Each structure stands twice: as C-alpha cells, then as structure tokens.
CSV table of C-alpha atoms and ligand atoms in Angstrom, one decimal:
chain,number,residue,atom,x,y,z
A,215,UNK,CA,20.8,-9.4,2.3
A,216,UNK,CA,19.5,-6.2,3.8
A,217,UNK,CA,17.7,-6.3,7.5
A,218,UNK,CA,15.3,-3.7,6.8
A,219,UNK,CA,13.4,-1.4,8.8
A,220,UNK,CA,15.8,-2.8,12.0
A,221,UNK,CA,18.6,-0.7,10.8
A,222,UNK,CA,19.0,-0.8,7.3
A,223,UNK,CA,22.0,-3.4,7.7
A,224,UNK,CA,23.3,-5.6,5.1
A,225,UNK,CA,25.3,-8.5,5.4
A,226,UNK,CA,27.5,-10.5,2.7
A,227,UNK,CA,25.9,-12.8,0.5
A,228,UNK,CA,28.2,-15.3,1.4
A,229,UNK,CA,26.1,-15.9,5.0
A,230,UNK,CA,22.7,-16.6,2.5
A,231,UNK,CA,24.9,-19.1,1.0
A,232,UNK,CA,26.4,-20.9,3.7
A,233,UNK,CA,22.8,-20.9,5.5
A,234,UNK,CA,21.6,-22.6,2.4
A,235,UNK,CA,23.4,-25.4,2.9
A,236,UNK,CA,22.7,-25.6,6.3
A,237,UNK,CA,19.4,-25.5,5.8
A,238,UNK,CA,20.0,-28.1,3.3
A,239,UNK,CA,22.0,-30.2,5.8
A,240,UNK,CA,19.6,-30.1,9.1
A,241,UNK,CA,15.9,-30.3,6.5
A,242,UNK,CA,15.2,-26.9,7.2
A,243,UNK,CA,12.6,-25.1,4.9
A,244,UNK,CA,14.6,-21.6,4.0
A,245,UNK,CA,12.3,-18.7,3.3
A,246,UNK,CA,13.4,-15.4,2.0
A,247,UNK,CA,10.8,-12.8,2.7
A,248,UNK,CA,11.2,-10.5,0.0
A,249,UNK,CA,9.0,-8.3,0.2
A,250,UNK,CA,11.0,-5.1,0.5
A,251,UNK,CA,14.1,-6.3,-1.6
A,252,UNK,CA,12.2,-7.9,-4.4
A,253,UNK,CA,11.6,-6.2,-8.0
A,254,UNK,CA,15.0,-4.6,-8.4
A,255,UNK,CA,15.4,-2.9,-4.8
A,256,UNK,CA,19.1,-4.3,-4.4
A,257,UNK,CA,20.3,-4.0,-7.5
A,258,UNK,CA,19.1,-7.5,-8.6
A,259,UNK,CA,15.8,-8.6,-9.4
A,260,UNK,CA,15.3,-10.4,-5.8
A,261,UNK,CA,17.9,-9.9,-3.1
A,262,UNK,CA,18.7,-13.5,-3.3
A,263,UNK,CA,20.0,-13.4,-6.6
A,264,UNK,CA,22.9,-11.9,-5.2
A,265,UNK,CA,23.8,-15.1,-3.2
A,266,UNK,CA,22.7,-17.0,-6.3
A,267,UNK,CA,20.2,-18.7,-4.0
A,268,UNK,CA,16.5,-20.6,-4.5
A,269,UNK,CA,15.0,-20.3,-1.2
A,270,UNK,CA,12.0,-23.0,-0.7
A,271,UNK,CA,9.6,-19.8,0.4
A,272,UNK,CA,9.6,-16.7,-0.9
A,273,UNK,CA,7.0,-13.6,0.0
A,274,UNK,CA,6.6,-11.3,-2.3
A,275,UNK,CA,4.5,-8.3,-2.2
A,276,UNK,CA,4.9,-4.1,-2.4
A,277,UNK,CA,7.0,-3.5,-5.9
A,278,UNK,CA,5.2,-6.4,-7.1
A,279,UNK,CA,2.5,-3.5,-8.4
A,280,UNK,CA,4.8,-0.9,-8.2
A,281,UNK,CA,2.8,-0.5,-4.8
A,282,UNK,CA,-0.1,1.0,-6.4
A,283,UNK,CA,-2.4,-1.6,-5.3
A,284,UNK,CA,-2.1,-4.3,-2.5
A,285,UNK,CA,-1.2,-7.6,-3.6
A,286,UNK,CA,0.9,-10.6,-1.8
A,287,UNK,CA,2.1,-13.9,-3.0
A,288,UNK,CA,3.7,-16.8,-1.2
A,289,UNK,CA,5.8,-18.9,-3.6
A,290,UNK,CA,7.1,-22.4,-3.0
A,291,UNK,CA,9.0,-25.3,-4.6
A,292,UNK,CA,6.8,-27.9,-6.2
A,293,UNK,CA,7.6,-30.1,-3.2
A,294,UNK,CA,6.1,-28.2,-0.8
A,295,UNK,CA,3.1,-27.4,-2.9
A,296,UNK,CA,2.7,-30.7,-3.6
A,297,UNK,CA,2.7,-31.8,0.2
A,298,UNK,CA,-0.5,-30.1,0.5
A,299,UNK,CA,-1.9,-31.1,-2.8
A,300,UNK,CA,-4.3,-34.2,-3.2
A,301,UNK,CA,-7.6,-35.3,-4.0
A,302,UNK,CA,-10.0,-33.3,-2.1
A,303,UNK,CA,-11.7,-36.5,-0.1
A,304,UNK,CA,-8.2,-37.3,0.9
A,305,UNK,CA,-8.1,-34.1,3.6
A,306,UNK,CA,-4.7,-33.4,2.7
A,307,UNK,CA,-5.2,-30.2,1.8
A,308,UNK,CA,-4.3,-26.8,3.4
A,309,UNK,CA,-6.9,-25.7,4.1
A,310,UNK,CA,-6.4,-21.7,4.1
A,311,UNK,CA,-7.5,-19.0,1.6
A,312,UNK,CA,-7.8,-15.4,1.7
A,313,UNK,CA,-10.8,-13.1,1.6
A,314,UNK,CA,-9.3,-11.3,-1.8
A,315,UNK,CA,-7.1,-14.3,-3.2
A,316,UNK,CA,-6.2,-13.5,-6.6
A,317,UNK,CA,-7.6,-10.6,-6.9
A,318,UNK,CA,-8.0,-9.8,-10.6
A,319,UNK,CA,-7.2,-5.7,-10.3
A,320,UNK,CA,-3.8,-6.8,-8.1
A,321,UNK,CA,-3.3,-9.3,-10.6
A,322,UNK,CA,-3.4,-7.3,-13.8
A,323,UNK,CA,-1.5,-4.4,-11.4
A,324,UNK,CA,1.1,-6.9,-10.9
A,325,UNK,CA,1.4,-8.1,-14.7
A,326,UNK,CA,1.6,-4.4,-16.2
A,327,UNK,CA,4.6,-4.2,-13.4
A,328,UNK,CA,6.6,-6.7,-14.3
A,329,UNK,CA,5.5,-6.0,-18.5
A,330,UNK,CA,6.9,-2.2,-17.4
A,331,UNK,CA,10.2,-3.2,-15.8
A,332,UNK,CA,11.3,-5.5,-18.7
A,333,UNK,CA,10.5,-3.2,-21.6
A,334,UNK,CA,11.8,0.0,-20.1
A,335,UNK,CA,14.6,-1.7,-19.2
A,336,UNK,CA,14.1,-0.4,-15.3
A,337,UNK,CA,16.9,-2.8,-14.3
A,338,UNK,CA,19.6,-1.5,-16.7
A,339,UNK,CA,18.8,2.0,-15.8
A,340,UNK,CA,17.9,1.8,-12.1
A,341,UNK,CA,22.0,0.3,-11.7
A,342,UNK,CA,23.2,2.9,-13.5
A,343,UNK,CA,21.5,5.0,-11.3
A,344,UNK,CA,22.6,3.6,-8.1
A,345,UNK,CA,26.2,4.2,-9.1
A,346,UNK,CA,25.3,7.7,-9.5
A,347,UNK,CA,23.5,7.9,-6.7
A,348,UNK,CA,26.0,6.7,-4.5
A,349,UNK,CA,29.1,8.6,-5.9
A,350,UNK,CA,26.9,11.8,-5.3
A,351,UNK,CA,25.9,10.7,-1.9
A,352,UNK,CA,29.9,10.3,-1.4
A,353,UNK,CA,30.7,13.4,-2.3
A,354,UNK,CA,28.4,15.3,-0.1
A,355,UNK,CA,28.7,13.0,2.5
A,356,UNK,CA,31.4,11.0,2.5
A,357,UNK,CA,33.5,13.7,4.7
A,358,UNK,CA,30.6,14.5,6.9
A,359,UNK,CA,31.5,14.7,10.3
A,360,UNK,CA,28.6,13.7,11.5
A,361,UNK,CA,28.2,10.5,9.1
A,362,UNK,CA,29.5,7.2,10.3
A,363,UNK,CA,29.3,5.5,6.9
A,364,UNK,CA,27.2,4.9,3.9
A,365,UNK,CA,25.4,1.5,3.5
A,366,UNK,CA,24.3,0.9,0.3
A,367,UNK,CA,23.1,-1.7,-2.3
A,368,UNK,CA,20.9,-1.0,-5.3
A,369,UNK,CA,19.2,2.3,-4.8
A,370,UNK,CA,19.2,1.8,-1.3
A,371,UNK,CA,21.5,4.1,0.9
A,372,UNK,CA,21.8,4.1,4.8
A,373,UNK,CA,23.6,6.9,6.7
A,374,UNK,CA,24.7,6.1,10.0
A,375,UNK,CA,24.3,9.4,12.3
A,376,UNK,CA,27.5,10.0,15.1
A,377,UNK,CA,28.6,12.4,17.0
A,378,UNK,CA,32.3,10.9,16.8
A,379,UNK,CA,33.3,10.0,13.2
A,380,UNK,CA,36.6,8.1,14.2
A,381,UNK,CA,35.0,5.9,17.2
A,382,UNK,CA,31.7,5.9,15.5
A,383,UNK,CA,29.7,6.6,18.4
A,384,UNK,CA,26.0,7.2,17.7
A,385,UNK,CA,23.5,10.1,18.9
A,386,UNK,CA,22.0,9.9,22.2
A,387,UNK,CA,18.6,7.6,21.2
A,388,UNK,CA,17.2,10.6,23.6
A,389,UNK,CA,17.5,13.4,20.9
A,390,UNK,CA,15.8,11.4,18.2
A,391,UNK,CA,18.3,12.7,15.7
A,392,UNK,CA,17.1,11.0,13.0
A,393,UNK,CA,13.3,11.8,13.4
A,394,UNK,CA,14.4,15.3,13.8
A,395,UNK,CA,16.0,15.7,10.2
A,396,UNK,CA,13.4,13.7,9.0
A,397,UNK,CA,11.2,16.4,10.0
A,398,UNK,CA,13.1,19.4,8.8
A,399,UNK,CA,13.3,17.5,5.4
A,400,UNK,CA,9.4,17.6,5.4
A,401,UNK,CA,9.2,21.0,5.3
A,402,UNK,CA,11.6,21.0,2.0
A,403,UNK,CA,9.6,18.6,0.7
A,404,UNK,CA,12.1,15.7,1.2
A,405,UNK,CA,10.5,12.3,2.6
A,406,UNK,CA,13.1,10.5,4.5
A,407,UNK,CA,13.0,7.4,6.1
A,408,UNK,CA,14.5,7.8,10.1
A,409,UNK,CA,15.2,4.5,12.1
A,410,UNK,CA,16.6,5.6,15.3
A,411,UNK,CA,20.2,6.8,14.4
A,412,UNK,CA,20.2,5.9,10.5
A,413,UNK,CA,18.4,7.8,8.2
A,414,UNK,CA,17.8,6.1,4.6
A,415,UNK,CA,17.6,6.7,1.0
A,416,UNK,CA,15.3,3.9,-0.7
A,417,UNK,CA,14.3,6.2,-4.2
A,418,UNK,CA,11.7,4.7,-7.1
A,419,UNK,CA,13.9,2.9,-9.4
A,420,UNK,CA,12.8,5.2,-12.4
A,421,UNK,CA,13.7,8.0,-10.1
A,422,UNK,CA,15.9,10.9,-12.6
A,423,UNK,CA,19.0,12.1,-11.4
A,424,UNK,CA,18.1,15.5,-11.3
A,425,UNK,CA,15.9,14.3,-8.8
A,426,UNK,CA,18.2,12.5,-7.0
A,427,UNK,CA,21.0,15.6,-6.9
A,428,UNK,CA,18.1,17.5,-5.3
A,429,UNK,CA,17.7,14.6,-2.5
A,430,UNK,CA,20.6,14.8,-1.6
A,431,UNK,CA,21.2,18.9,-1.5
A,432,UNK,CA,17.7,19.2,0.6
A,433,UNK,CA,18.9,16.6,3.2
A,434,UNK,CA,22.1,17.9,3.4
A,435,UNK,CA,20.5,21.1,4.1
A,436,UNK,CA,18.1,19.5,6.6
A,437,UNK,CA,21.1,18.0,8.3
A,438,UNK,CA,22.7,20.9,9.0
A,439,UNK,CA,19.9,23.2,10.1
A,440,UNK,CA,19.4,20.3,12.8
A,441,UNK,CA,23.0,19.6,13.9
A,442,UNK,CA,24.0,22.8,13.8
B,542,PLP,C1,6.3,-4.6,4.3
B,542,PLP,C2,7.0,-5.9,4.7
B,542,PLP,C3,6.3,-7.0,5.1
B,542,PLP,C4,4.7,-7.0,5.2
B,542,PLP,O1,4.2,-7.2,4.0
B,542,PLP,P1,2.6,-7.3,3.8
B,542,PLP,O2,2.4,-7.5,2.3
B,542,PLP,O3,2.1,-6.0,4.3
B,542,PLP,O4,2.1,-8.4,4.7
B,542,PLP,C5,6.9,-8.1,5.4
B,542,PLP,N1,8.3,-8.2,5.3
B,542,PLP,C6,9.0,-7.2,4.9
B,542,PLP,C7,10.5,-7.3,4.7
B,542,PLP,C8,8.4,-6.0,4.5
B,542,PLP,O5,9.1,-4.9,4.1
C-alpha cells in the first residue's frame, strides 16, 4: 500500500487485491512485508487490512515494540509452516534459527505494545489524529507553490517538492532540496524525513496535536528559509 523509503508512494488497494488472486491463480506465495506499515501506521492495524487481504508471509518488526527494542517475526499460513514441519529424523525441517530467536525482553517489549495499543485505544485516537493532521497540513500547504501534492494515509504525509506547481516538475536532484530543509528543520528541532524530492511526515501515533500544529509551523518555516 505505501512504497516506502523509495518515495513515499501509495497505490490503491485495489492492485493488493487483484495481485491476490493472481497469486492465487499462478501458486505464487504473496508476502506483505510490513514492517513499516504494520501496528497502525496506515490508518489500519496492517496495511493489508485496507485491501482486506491475508498474505501467506508477513514480516513484521519496528512498531511491533513501539521500536524500543529490536524484535522481528516472520508469520505464515499453517500450510507453509507445516511444509517444513515433521519428525526431526525425517530431515524435513528448515533448518534456520537465529542467534536471539525469541528473545524474552523483545518478547515482553512486543506484548506490553500490543496490551498499550488496545487499552489506550491508540487506533481510535491515532485516526482521529490523521484527519487533523492532514486538514492542518492542507491548510498550510495545500496552496504552496512549491508543493506538488500531499500523499497521505494514516499519520503518514508525503510532500512532493516542485519548482512548477501546474506541470509538477521536480527540483533539480542536484540541489538536494529535500536534504536541505531537512537540515534547516534540525536546527528548529524538527526531524524530517528527506527522500530526494519528497520530504515526509510519519509522527508516533500518540503524537498530541499541539505537537503536530508545531510540525507543521517549523517546517513551513524551514521551507521557506531554504526556498527563499
Ligand atoms: C525497516 C524495514 C525493513 C528492515 O527490517 P529489519 O527488521 O531491520 O530487518 C524491511 N522492510 C521495510 C518495509 C522496512 O521499513
């Protein structure tokens, strides 16, 4: 659903459906890495929700402990587990393991997470907070003349950086636009995230709004000193 750190792009969920049965169709083993969307980032609890999809591989890892402490799972349908499952003396196995497998402080890490985001409700909240987030961005933003569009699912927001807001031409990859704001919001105190010409948004989902209003205000200030 989202592409990630190669531009921030997301598609339709209607693709993750129609590759699904594909998949389905040819005997093709469908894995959603979800490792960045997973645990609420899009809105949903995994990305794939969206798309109302089971994917036969899924990775999990980072909001899994809130990214506190390291921890990565590979999840599979029984049938694929069970391919590699057998008596030991039958050599069916897969045999592969990890040097920290289960590890019980990731484990526990992982297990307050999930205990956290159902009691405080982080879902409800975090999409009430995306709407807000987005309207906010909109308003500061949405006229820009130097802003191409606003991608954005969940908490996560994408602005495209051009020098022609019509034609939607992008920066010369030269100038390192996006690094450059990136680096003037530092010295606010604003972490951004710069990939080439987009420059993201990807906020904790218990972030406050007051928080979020002053995001926004020190990158637009960031964005001017730069472009100016
Ligand atoms: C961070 C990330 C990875 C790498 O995860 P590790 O747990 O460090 O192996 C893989 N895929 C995506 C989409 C990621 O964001």
């Amino acid at each position: 659903i989202v592409q990630g750190c190669a531009g921030m792009r997301i598609y339709p969920p209607l693709y993750l459906q129609k590759l699904r049965k594909l998949c389905d169709e040819y005997g093709v083993l469908l894995i959603a890495d979800e490792i960045a969307t997973g645990f609420g980032r899009t809105g949903k609890m995994f990305a794939c929700n969206h798309a109302g999809i089971t994917p036969d591989i899924m990775t999990i890892s980072k909001a899994l402990t809130g990214g506190y402490l390291p921890m990565a799972i590979v999840c599979t349908t029984d049938k694929i587990y069970d391919a590699f499952y057998d008596d030991y003396n039958k050599g069916k196995q897969f045999m592969h393991s990890h040097t920290y497998a289960g590890n019980p402080i990731g484990c526990a890490t992982a297990l307050a997470v999930l205990k956290i985001m159902k009691e405080e409700k982080i879902l409800e909240h975090a999409a009430e907070k995306a709407t807000y987030f987005h309207n906010a961005l909109m308003d500061t933003f949405g006229a820009h003349k130097n802003i191409g569009e606003i991608r954005h699912i969940g908490l996560i927001n994408a602005m495209e950086l051009v020098t022609d807001k019509d034609k939607k031409v992008g920066f010369d990859g030269n100038l390192r636009i996006g690094y450059e704001i990136y680096k003037k919001a530092l010295t606010h105190g604003l972490l951004l995230r710069p990939l080439g010409n987009v420059i993201y948004f990807n906020p904790p989902l218990n972030i406050e709004n007051k928080d979020l209003d002053k995001a926004i205000a020190l990158a637009k200030q960031s964005m001017d000193e730069v472009l100016k």
